[in-house]
PDB file of C-alpha atoms in Angstrom:
ATOM      1  CA  MET N 156     -25.559  24.026  -0.018  1.00 52.00           C
ATOM      2  CA  ALA N 157     -25.099  21.471   2.748  1.00 65.00           C
ATOM      3  CA  LYS N 158     -22.104  20.937   4.470  1.00 65.00           C
ATOM      4  CA  LEU N 159     -21.552  17.468   3.496  1.00 64.00           C
ATOM      5  CA  GLU N 160     -21.957  18.337  -0.357  1.00 68.00           C
ATOM      6  CA  GLN N 161     -19.335  21.086   0.286  1.00 68.00           C
ATOM      7  CA  VAL N 162     -16.651  18.806   1.752  1.00 65.00           C
ATOM      8  CA  GLU N 163     -17.333  15.886  -1.227  1.00 67.00           C
ATOM      9  CA  ILE N 164     -16.848  18.710  -3.680  1.00 69.00           C
ATOM     10  CA  GLU N 165     -13.478  19.784  -2.071  1.00 69.00           C
ATOM     11  CA  VAL N 166     -12.287  16.348  -1.461  1.00 64.00           C
ATOM     12  CA  ARG N 167     -13.007  15.433  -5.385  1.00 66.00           C
ATOM     13  CA  SER N 168     -11.401  18.728  -6.443  1.00 68.00           C
ATOM     14  CA  ARG N 169      -8.345  18.058  -4.243  1.00 66.00           C
ATOM     15  CA  TYR N 170      -8.299  14.275  -5.301  1.00 61.00           C
ATOM     16  CA  GLY N 171     -10.032  13.357  -8.082  1.00 63.00           C
ATOM     17  CA  ASP N 172     -11.966  10.200  -8.204  1.00 63.00           C
ATOM     18  CA  ILE N 173     -10.865   8.477  -5.179  1.00 61.00           C
ATOM     19  CA  PRO N 174     -12.994   5.106  -5.521  1.00 62.00           C
ATOM     20  CA  THR N 175     -10.630   4.978  -9.109  1.00 66.00           C
ATOM     21  CA  GLN N 176      -6.927   6.108  -7.342  1.00 62.00           C
ATOM     22  CA  LEU N 177      -7.780   3.428  -4.308  1.00 64.00           C
ATOM     23  CA  GLN N 178      -8.073   0.744  -6.998  1.00 66.00           C
ATOM     24  CA  ASN N 179      -5.169   1.654  -8.930  1.00 67.00           C
ATOM     25  CA  ALA N 180      -3.264   1.922  -5.683  1.00 66.00           C
ATOM     26  CA  ARG N 181      -4.243  -1.320  -4.673  1.00 65.00           C
ATOM     27  CA  GLU N 182      -3.123  -3.194  -8.105  1.00 69.00           C
ATOM     28  CA  ASP N 183       0.050  -1.297  -7.618  1.00 67.00           C
ATOM     29  CA  LEU N 184       0.504  -2.710  -4.408  1.00 68.00           C
ATOM     30  CA  ARG N 185       0.025  -6.299  -5.719  1.00 67.00           C
ATOM     31  CA  THR N 186       2.046  -5.919  -8.506  1.00 67.00           C
ATOM     32  CA  PHE N 187       4.963  -4.432  -5.954  1.00 67.00           C
ATOM     33  CA  LYS N 188       3.790  -7.619  -3.896  1.00 65.00           C
ATOM     34  CA  VAL N 189       4.402 -10.414  -6.792  1.00 64.00           C
ATOM     35  CA  THR N 190       7.628  -8.338  -8.591  1.00 65.00           C
ATOM     36  CA  LEU N 191       9.470  -8.061  -4.843  1.00 64.00           C
ATOM     37  CA  LEU N 192       8.411 -11.692  -3.874  1.00 62.00           C
ATOM     38  CA  GLY N 193       9.755 -13.059  -7.124  1.00 62.00           C
ATOM     39  CA  GLU N 194      12.889 -10.870  -7.272  1.00 60.00           C
ATOM     40  CA  LEU N 195      13.770 -12.280  -3.389  1.00 58.00           C
ATOM     41  CA  VAL N 196      12.966 -15.999  -4.242  1.00 58.00           C
ATOM     42  CA  GLY N 197      14.685 -15.639  -7.643  1.00 59.00           C
ATOM     43  CA  GLU N 198      17.700 -13.872  -6.944  1.00 55.00           C
ATOM     44  CA  SER N 199      18.840 -14.226  -3.404  1.00 58.00           C
ATOM     45  CA  ASN N 200      17.532 -18.011  -2.261  1.00 62.00           C
ATOM     46  CA  PRO N 201      16.029 -16.889   0.912  1.00 62.00           C
ATOM     47  CA  THR N 202      15.235 -19.173   3.875  1.00 70.00           C
ATOM     48  CA  GLY N 203      11.516 -20.184   4.030  1.00 72.00           C
ATOM     49  CA  GLN N 204      11.752 -18.189   7.278  1.00 75.00           C
ATOM     50  CA  GLU N 205      12.607 -15.030   5.730  1.00 69.00           C
ATOM     51  CA  ILE N 206       9.443 -16.011   2.724  1.00 69.00           C
ATOM     52  CA  ALA N 207       7.090 -16.002   5.452  1.00 75.00           C
ATOM     53  CA  ALA N 208       8.290 -12.661   7.299  1.00 74.00           C
ATOM     54  CA  LEU N 209       8.051 -10.704   3.910  1.00 71.00           C
ATOM     55  CA  LYS N 210       4.597 -12.135   3.386  1.00 72.00           C
ATOM     56  CA  THR N 211       3.742 -10.918   6.681  1.00 75.00           C
ATOM     57  CA  GLN N 212       5.171  -7.467   6.271  1.00 70.00           C
ATOM     58  CA  MET N 213       2.958  -7.459   3.114  1.00 68.00           C
ATOM     59  CA  ALA N 214       0.133  -8.075   4.853  1.00 70.00           C
ATOM     60  CA  CYS N 215       0.698  -5.385   7.106  1.00 67.00           C
ATOM     61  CA  ILE N 216       1.167  -2.814   3.942  1.00 61.00           C
ATOM     62  CA  GLU N 217      -2.086  -3.981   2.768  1.00 60.00           C
ATOM     63  CA  LYS N 218      -3.609  -3.558   6.356  1.00 63.00           C
ATOM     64  CA  ARG N 219      -2.180  -0.086   6.523  1.00 58.00           C
ATOM     65  CA  GLN N 220      -3.661   1.132   2.752  1.00 54.00           C
ATOM     66  CA  ASN N 221      -6.944   0.597   4.476  1.00 55.00           C
ATOM     67  CA  ASP N 222      -6.357   2.269   7.502  1.00 53.00           C
ATOM     68  CA  TYR N 223      -5.096   5.218   5.888  1.00 49.00           C
ATOM     69  CA  GLY N 224      -7.473   5.559   2.514  1.00 50.00           C
ATOM     70  CA  PHE N 225     -10.759   6.752   1.871  1.00 46.00           C
ATOM     71  CA  ASP N 226     -13.206   6.009   4.654  1.00 46.00           C
ATOM     72  CA  PHE N 227     -16.732   5.535   2.525  1.00 44.00           C
ATOM     73  CA  GLN N 228     -19.126   5.285   5.608  1.00 47.00           C
ATOM     74  CA  ASN N 229     -17.584   8.680   7.097  1.00 49.00           C
ATOM     75  CA  ARG N 230     -16.582  10.450   3.893  1.00 45.00           C
ATOM     76  CA  THR N 231     -13.269  11.067   4.695  1.00 47.00           C
ATOM     77  CA  PHE N 232      -9.859  10.978   3.277  1.00 45.00           C
ATOM     78  CA  THR N 233      -6.197  10.717   4.747  1.00 47.00           C
ATOM     79  CA  THR N 234      -3.329  10.800   3.081  1.00 45.00           C
ATOM     80  CA  SER N 235      -1.473   7.500   2.283  1.00 45.00           C
ATOM     81  CA  ARG N 236       1.416   6.555   3.792  1.00 44.00           C
ATOM     82  CA  VAL N 237       3.704   5.134   0.879  1.00 46.00           C
ATOM     83  CA  PHE N 238       6.709   4.247   3.142  1.00 46.00           C
ATOM     84  CA  THR N 239       5.496   2.501   5.984  1.00 50.00           C
ATOM     85  CA  PRO N 240       7.910   0.587   8.014  1.00 54.00           C
ATOM     86  CA  PRO N 241       6.651  -2.669   6.913  1.00 57.00           C
ATOM     87  CA  LEU N 242       7.329  -1.898   3.300  1.00 57.00           C
ATOM     88  CA  LEU N 243      10.707   0.109   4.271  1.00 57.00           C
ATOM     89  CA  MET N 244      11.672  -3.179   5.707  1.00 59.00           C
ATOM     90  CA  CYS N 245      11.003  -5.218   2.568  1.00 61.00           C
ATOM     91  CA  ILE N 246      12.919  -3.039   0.259  1.00 61.00           C
ATOM     92  CA  THR N 247      15.949  -3.163   3.126  1.00 61.00           C
ATOM     93  CA  LEU N 248      15.912  -7.097   3.123  1.00 63.00           C
ATOM     94  CA  CYS N 249      15.349  -7.178  -0.481  1.00 60.00           C
ATOM     95  CA  LEU N 250      17.983  -4.630  -1.292  1.00 62.00           C
ATOM     96  CA  ARG N 251      20.328  -6.187   1.372  1.00 63.00           C
ATOM     97  CA  LYS N 252      19.709  -9.930  -0.631  1.00 60.00           C
ATOM     98  CA  ALA N 253      20.124  -8.839  -3.994  1.00 58.00           C
ATOM     99  CA  GLY N 254      23.731  -6.650  -2.923  1.00 49.00           C
TER     100      GLY N 254
END
Protein backbone atom coordinates (compact mmCIF):
# COMPACT_ATOMS: atom_id res chain seq x y z
CA MET A 1 0.00 0.00 0.00
CA ALA A 2 1.36 3.40 -0.94
CA LYS A 3 2.41 5.79 1.80
CA LEU A 4 -0.21 8.38 0.77
CA GLU A 5 -3.00 5.80 1.02
CA GLN A 6 -1.82 4.86 4.52
CA VAL A 7 -1.89 8.52 5.54
CA GLU A 8 -5.40 8.95 4.13
CA ILE A 9 -6.64 5.89 6.03
CA GLU A 10 -5.02 7.17 9.22
CA VAL A 11 -6.59 10.61 8.83
CA ARG A 12 -10.03 9.11 8.17
CA SER A 13 -9.75 6.77 11.14
CA ARG A 14 -8.78 9.62 13.46
CA TYR A 15 -10.93 12.46 12.15
CA GLY A 16 -13.77 10.86 10.20
CA ASP A 17 -15.15 12.54 7.11
CA ILE A 18 -13.06 15.72 6.93
CA PRO A 19 -15.11 17.53 4.23
CA THR A 20 -18.32 17.01 6.24
CA GLN A 21 -16.67 18.16 9.46
CA LEU A 22 -15.33 21.29 7.79
CA GLN A 23 -18.73 22.09 6.29
CA ASN A 24 -20.35 21.66 9.71
CA ALA A 25 -17.69 23.87 11.30
CA ARG A 26 -18.27 26.59 8.70
CA GLU A 27 -22.04 26.45 9.28
CA ASP A 28 -21.51 26.61 13.06
CA LEU A 29 -19.23 29.60 12.56
CA ARG A 30 -21.83 31.40 10.41
CA THR A 31 -24.52 30.71 13.03
CA PHE A 32 -22.23 31.97 15.78
CA LYS A 33 -21.46 35.13 13.82
CA VAL A 34 -25.12 35.91 13.20
CA THR A 35 -26.06 35.15 16.81
CA LEU A 36 -23.22 37.15 18.34
CA LEU A 37 -23.72 40.14 16.08
CA GLY A 38 -27.49 40.00 16.67
CA GLU A 39 -27.03 39.93 20.43
CA LEU A 40 -24.49 42.70 20.33
CA VAL A 41 -26.70 44.92 18.18
CA GLY A 42 -29.98 43.94 19.81
CA GLU A 43 -29.10 44.20 23.47
CA SER A 44 -26.32 46.69 23.87
CA ASN A 45 -26.66 49.45 21.24
CA PRO A 46 -23.04 49.31 20.04
CA THR A 47 -21.58 52.13 18.04
CA GLY A 48 -21.02 51.74 14.30
CA GLN A 49 -17.31 51.55 14.99
CA GLU A 50 -17.79 48.61 17.38
CA ILE A 51 -19.94 46.75 14.84
CA ALA A 52 -17.31 47.34 12.14
CA ALA A 53 -14.60 46.06 14.50
CA LEU A 54 -16.65 42.96 15.26
CA LYS A 55 -17.18 42.23 11.56
CA THR A 56 -13.44 42.61 10.98
CA GLN A 57 -12.70 40.17 13.79
CA MET A 58 -15.20 37.68 12.40
CA ALA A 59 -13.49 37.86 9.00
CA CYS A 60 -10.22 37.03 10.79
CA ILE A 61 -11.86 34.01 12.39
CA GLU A 62 -13.03 32.75 9.00
CA LYS A 63 -9.53 33.19 7.58
CA ARG A 64 -8.04 31.29 10.49
CA GLN A 65 -10.56 28.48 9.96
CA ASN A 66 -9.18 28.14 6.44
CA ASP A 67 -5.58 28.47 7.63
CA TYR A 68 -5.88 25.67 10.17
CA GLY A 69 -8.30 23.39 8.37
CA PHE A 70 -7.79 20.52 6.00
CA ASP A 71 -5.55 21.22 3.04
CA PHE A 72 -7.12 19.22 0.21
CA GLN A 73 -4.29 19.86 -2.23
CA ASN A 74 -1.60 18.49 0.10
CA ARG A 75 -3.94 16.09 1.90
CA THR A 76 -2.87 17.23 5.34
CA PHE A 77 -4.91 18.05 8.42
CA THR A 78 -4.02 20.34 11.28
CA THR A 79 -6.07 20.79 14.42
CA SER A 80 -8.38 23.79 14.25
CA ARG A 81 -7.69 26.49 16.81
CA VAL A 82 -11.16 27.02 18.23
CA PHE A 83 -10.47 29.97 20.52
CA THR A 84 -8.38 32.29 18.42
CA PRO A 85 -7.55 35.73 19.83
CA PRO A 86 -10.13 37.43 17.56
CA LEU A 87 -12.84 35.06 18.76
CA LEU A 88 -11.96 35.65 22.42
CA MET A 89 -11.97 39.39 21.76
CA CYS A 90 -15.46 39.17 20.21
CA ILE A 91 -16.79 37.13 23.12
CA THR A 92 -15.25 39.55 25.62
CA LEU A 93 -16.76 42.53 23.82
CA CYS A 94 -20.19 40.87 23.78
CA LEU A 95 -20.03 39.96 27.47
CA ARG A 96 -18.80 43.43 28.42
CA LYS A 97 -21.68 45.04 26.52
CA ALA A 98 -24.27 42.62 27.93
CA GLY A 99 -23.02 42.78 31.51
